[in-house]
GROMACS .gro file of C-alpha atoms in nm:
model
  151
    1UNK     CA    1   9.035   4.845   8.693
    2UNK     CA    2   9.103   5.212   8.754
    3UNK     CA    3   9.452   5.310   8.854
    4UNK     CA    4   9.498   5.596   9.097
    5UNK     CA    5   9.711   5.834   8.891
    6UNK     CA    6   9.811   6.105   9.136
    7UNK     CA    7  10.187   6.079   9.080
    8UNK     CA    8  10.258   6.298   9.382
    9UNK     CA    9  10.063   6.072   9.617
   10UNK     CA   10  10.268   5.902   9.883
   11UNK     CA   11  10.241   5.522   9.877
   12UNK     CA   12  10.019   5.373  10.145
   13UNK     CA   13  10.232   5.201  10.408
   14UNK     CA   14  10.200   4.832  10.494
   15UNK     CA   15  10.403   4.586  10.697
   16UNK     CA   16  10.491   4.228  10.611
   17UNK     CA   17  10.676   3.925  10.745
   18UNK     CA   18  10.919   3.710  10.546
   19UNK     CA   19  10.876   3.370  10.714
   20UNK     CA   20  11.175   3.136  10.692
   21UNK     CA   21  11.298   2.814  10.850
   22UNK     CA   22  11.572   2.559  10.809
   23UNK     CA   23  11.449   2.230  10.660
   24UNK     CA   24  11.561   1.893  10.797
   25UNK     CA   25  11.809   1.858  10.510
   26UNK     CA   26  11.975   2.186  10.618
   27UNK     CA   27  11.838   2.395  10.331
   28UNK     CA   28  11.647   2.719  10.382
   29UNK     CA   29  11.274   2.750  10.314
   30UNK     CA   30  11.046   3.053  10.270
   31UNK     CA   31  10.671   3.036  10.337
   32UNK     CA   32  10.440   3.215  10.094
   33UNK     CA   33  10.063   3.251  10.118
   34UNK     CA   34   9.807   3.323   9.848
   35UNK     CA   35   9.632   3.656   9.849
   36UNK     CA   36   9.259   3.631   9.910
   37UNK     CA   37   9.144   3.809   9.596
   38UNK     CA   38   9.390   3.736   9.313
   39UNK     CA   39   9.539   3.414   9.460
   40UNK     CA   40   9.893   3.536   9.383
   41UNK     CA   41  10.182   3.417   9.600
   42UNK     CA   42  10.270   3.684   9.856
   43UNK     CA   43  10.413   3.718  10.206
   44UNK     CA   44  10.182   3.773  10.506
   45UNK     CA   45  10.123   4.148  10.516
   46UNK     CA   46   9.871   4.411  10.614
   47UNK     CA   47   9.808   4.759  10.743
   48UNK     CA   48   9.984   4.903  11.051
   49UNK     CA   49   9.799   4.834  11.376
   50UNK     CA   50   9.733   5.105  11.635
   51UNK     CA   51   9.923   5.039  11.956
   52UNK     CA   52  10.168   4.794  11.793
   53UNK     CA   53  10.516   4.854  11.660
   54UNK     CA   54  10.558   4.768  11.290
   55UNK     CA   55  10.747   4.443  11.363
   56UNK     CA   56  10.475   4.336  11.611
   57UNK     CA   57  10.204   4.402  11.351
   58UNK     CA   58  10.403   4.196  11.096
   59UNK     CA   59  10.419   3.904  11.342
   60UNK     CA   60  10.042   3.934  11.399
   61UNK     CA   61   9.976   3.921  11.023
   62UNK     CA   62  10.192   3.606  10.996
   63UNK     CA   63   9.981   3.446  11.269
   64UNK     CA   64   9.646   3.549  11.119
   65UNK     CA   65   9.730   3.460  10.757
   66UNK     CA   66   9.950   3.151  10.809
   67UNK     CA   67   9.935   3.038  11.173
   68UNK     CA   68  10.303   3.118  11.226
   69UNK     CA   69  10.479   3.180  11.556
   70UNK     CA   70  10.845   3.257  11.591
   71UNK     CA   71  11.107   3.528  11.633
   72UNK     CA   72  11.037   3.848  11.438
   73UNK     CA   73  11.327   4.080  11.364
   74UNK     CA   74  11.285   4.435  11.493
   75UNK     CA   75  11.457   4.591  11.191
   76UNK     CA   76  11.319   4.570  10.838
   77UNK     CA   77  11.523   4.377  10.582
   78UNK     CA   78  11.379   4.577  10.294
   79UNK     CA   79  11.088   4.756  10.133
   80UNK     CA   80  10.899   4.690   9.812
   81UNK     CA   81  10.619   4.856   9.617
   82UNK     CA   82  10.310   4.697   9.467
   83UNK     CA   83   9.965   4.799   9.345
   84UNK     CA   84   9.685   4.686   9.574
   85UNK     CA   85   9.344   4.641   9.416
   86UNK     CA   86   9.070   4.774   9.639
   87UNK     CA   87   8.718   4.632   9.659
   88UNK     CA   88   8.592   4.918   9.436
   89UNK     CA   89   8.850   4.802   9.175
   90UNK     CA   90   9.067   5.112   9.214
   91UNK     CA   91   9.436   5.047   9.270
   92UNK     CA   92   9.660   5.218   9.523
   93UNK     CA   93  10.037   5.208   9.543
   94UNK     CA   94  10.158   5.045   9.866
   95UNK     CA   95  10.505   5.031  10.018
   96UNK     CA   96  10.560   4.720  10.230
   97UNK     CA   97  10.819   4.723  10.509
   98UNK     CA   98  10.941   4.362  10.542
   99UNK     CA   99  11.057   4.204  10.869
  100UNK     CA  100  11.227   3.863  10.891
  101UNK     CA  101  11.035   3.595  11.083
  102UNK     CA  102  11.225   3.286  11.197
  103UNK     CA  103  10.941   3.035  11.223
  104UNK     CA  104  10.937   2.824  11.537
  105UNK     CA  105  10.589   2.679  11.506
  106UNK     CA  106  10.320   2.647  11.240
  107UNK     CA  107   9.973   2.605  11.389
  108UNK     CA  108   9.712   2.377  11.231
  109UNK     CA  109   9.431   2.626  11.296
  110UNK     CA  110   9.449   3.003  11.250
  111UNK     CA  111   9.206   3.284  11.160
  112UNK     CA  112   9.245   3.279  10.778
  113UNK     CA  113   9.312   2.905  10.731
  114UNK     CA  114   9.015   2.859  10.493
  115UNK     CA  115   9.095   3.171  10.287
  116UNK     CA  116   9.455   3.106  10.183
  117UNK     CA  117   9.687   2.839  10.051
  118UNK     CA  118  10.031   2.806  10.215
  119UNK     CA  119  10.346   2.657  10.070
  120UNK     CA  120  10.711   2.631  10.174
  121UNK     CA  121  10.948   2.716   9.887
  122UNK     CA  122  11.323   2.719   9.842
  123UNK     CA  123  11.439   3.083   9.825
  124UNK     CA  124  11.492   3.054   9.447
  125UNK     CA  125  11.142   2.909   9.399
  126UNK     CA  126  10.988   3.177   9.623
  127UNK     CA  127  11.160   3.457   9.430
  128UNK     CA  128  11.020   3.311   9.106
  129UNK     CA  129  10.669   3.260   9.249
  130UNK     CA  130  10.607   3.619   9.359
  131UNK     CA  131  10.493   3.879   9.105
  132UNK     CA  132  10.660   4.182   9.264
  133UNK     CA  133  11.024   4.232   9.152
  134UNK     CA  134  11.105   4.419   9.475
  135UNK     CA  135  10.983   4.130   9.690
  136UNK     CA  136  11.178   3.882   9.476
  137UNK     CA  137  11.492   4.091   9.532
  138UNK     CA  138  11.435   4.092   9.911
  139UNK     CA  139  11.394   3.711   9.909
  140UNK     CA  140  11.715   3.664   9.706
  141UNK     CA  141  11.909   3.904   9.931
  142UNK     CA  142  11.781   3.733  10.248
  143UNK     CA  143  11.888   3.394  10.107
  144UNK     CA  144  12.239   3.526  10.028
  145UNK     CA  145  12.263   3.673  10.379
  146UNK     CA  146  12.157   3.342  10.536
  147UNK     CA  147  12.428   3.154  10.343
  148UNK     CA  148  12.703   3.408  10.415
  149UNK     CA  149  12.974   3.284  10.650
  150UNK     CA  150  12.954   3.432  10.997
  151UNK     CA  151  13.262   3.637  11.101
   0.00000   0.00000   0.00000
């Protein structure tokens, strides 16, 4: 794999959704999906979409990759960096803007259902499952925020 080494290059921008729900036992759960190529656990994410605001594009990615519908936050809860491997085996640095998605419904059929595995994790398990330290930090912070008492 060749790494793109232009240190002055701006990271490529992506958007992602952090899907969460409350389980029947009252505990919080985070949904992760596998990436198509490396099969790592990640959040639904992709490139910005012309004509859509970043949070709308994040909600669309969550639908396409995991069949999720729900309420997407309009403000990002964080950003993280990762290296994306391209089809030509080069790698580019990407910055992902993450929006919270409160899942209302998980559809049985969706565009990428045969390309990905989905799994609901506790926040601690999700933070351990992802490879990117920045994404793990966002998951941990979101879990702390969810447990914080409301004023």
